[in-house]
Amino acid sequence: MDPEVSFMLHCDPLQALGEHQIHVEISDRFNRQSFPEIEQHIEAVWSDRVAKQPWLFNGAKFRLHSAVLSVIEKGPMAEQAVQNLTHSPRGEGDQLESADKSSDRLAKDEQSCVLTLQLGLTCYKDYLGTNWSREAGRLQSHGQNECADPQAFLAQPLGVGAVVATADGDVVLLRRSQKVAEAAGLLDIPGGHPEPKMLCPEVSEEAICADLLQGKERAVVSEIFSSVCAEISDEVNVPISSLSKPVFMGIALNHTSAGRPSAEFYVRAL
């Protein structure tokens, strides 16, 4: 396995989650923590990047704070267990073990599970100035010392990616453009980001906040799932009508960008 990637959470192959099993909790409590020095650094990084790559533009993103896996009995039994699977780069082995044990219980005891994503708001500019910055390591140390959370001061935008299986048994890989800020020219699976703007079309990117998304939690989940198919359609030129419904496989952390999270899905080309 790529040493730059780890799992925050993964599902057993037979227990991938459908859209109805994903919930979200949206609050500004899940936003990035801040202090004046890092805000100045973010502005400096952004000005430098835009000067060198004028095609870059900012936009609102969902910030993944953590995830809660609820294992629930089918039938009259009440909820049996809750695993809090945090996004911290530390302790991924324990998180992975917990997810596997939950899957074992699901298979053996006819249980089902619901995953709740705890989301705040962030933006692409903040991502370049934190996760993708030379200061990322220092910010993680500061977060651990001040908040007991190494990711507290990082943007942590939630990405999406898809393993797309073709009808003839292949998997789609793409070569990234040379005009992107991250991993230019490298091979990748189709993916991108769910867009808060899709839920607030009349609001500027800068004005989107957690309060505006209250009551729209199911629409946020729908955007996460539909954004996967939209990215596949845009990048691979396969009509959305020719794609199966995405199923959620887990959350991967990219340590090249200081543990940036990405929800990973499986999709079949029909």
PDB file of C-alpha atoms in Angstrom, residues 1 4 16 27 33 58 73 94 108 113 130 146 161 174-175 184 191 196 218-219 240:
ATOM      1  CA  MET A   1       0.000   0.000   0.000  1.00  0.00           C
ATOM      2  CA  GLU A   4       1.399   8.301   1.750  1.00  0.00           C
ATOM      3  CA  ALA A  16     -20.388  -0.971   1.614  1.00  0.00           C
ATOM      4  CA  SER A  27     -21.954  23.031  12.429  1.00  0.00           C
ATOM      5  CA  GLN A  33      -9.424  26.619  14.216  1.00  0.00           C
ATOM      6  CA  ASN A  58     -11.235  29.855  -4.661  1.00  0.00           C
ATOM      7  CA  GLU A  73     -29.657  -3.834  15.611  1.00  0.00           C
ATOM      8  CA  ASP A  94      -7.044   1.152  15.844  1.00  0.00           C
ATOM      9  CA  LYS A 108     -22.808 -12.328  12.131  1.00  0.00           C
ATOM     10  CA  CYS A 113     -24.797   0.647  10.400  1.00  0.00           C
ATOM     11  CA  THR A 130      -2.650  24.750   5.457  1.00  0.00           C
ATOM     12  CA  GLU A 146      -3.399  23.310  21.822  1.00  0.00           C
ATOM     13  CA  GLY A 161     -13.035   9.587  -5.451  1.00  0.00           C
ATOM     14  CA  LEU A 174      -6.792   9.248 -15.378  1.00  0.00           C
ATOM     15  CA  ARG A 175      -3.693  11.371 -15.760  1.00  0.00           C
ATOM     16  CA  ALA A 184       0.069  17.558 -11.435  1.00  0.00           C
ATOM     17  CA  GLY A 191     -12.816  12.446  -8.303  1.00  0.00           C
ATOM     18  CA  PRO A 196     -21.603  23.626  -0.934  1.00  0.00           C
ATOM     19  CA  ARG A 218     -30.160  15.141   3.291  1.00  0.00           C
ATOM     20  CA  ALA A 219     -29.388  17.467   0.398  1.00  0.00           C
ATOM     21  CA  ILE A 240     -24.573   9.606 -15.597  1.00  0.00           C
TER      22      ILE A 240
END
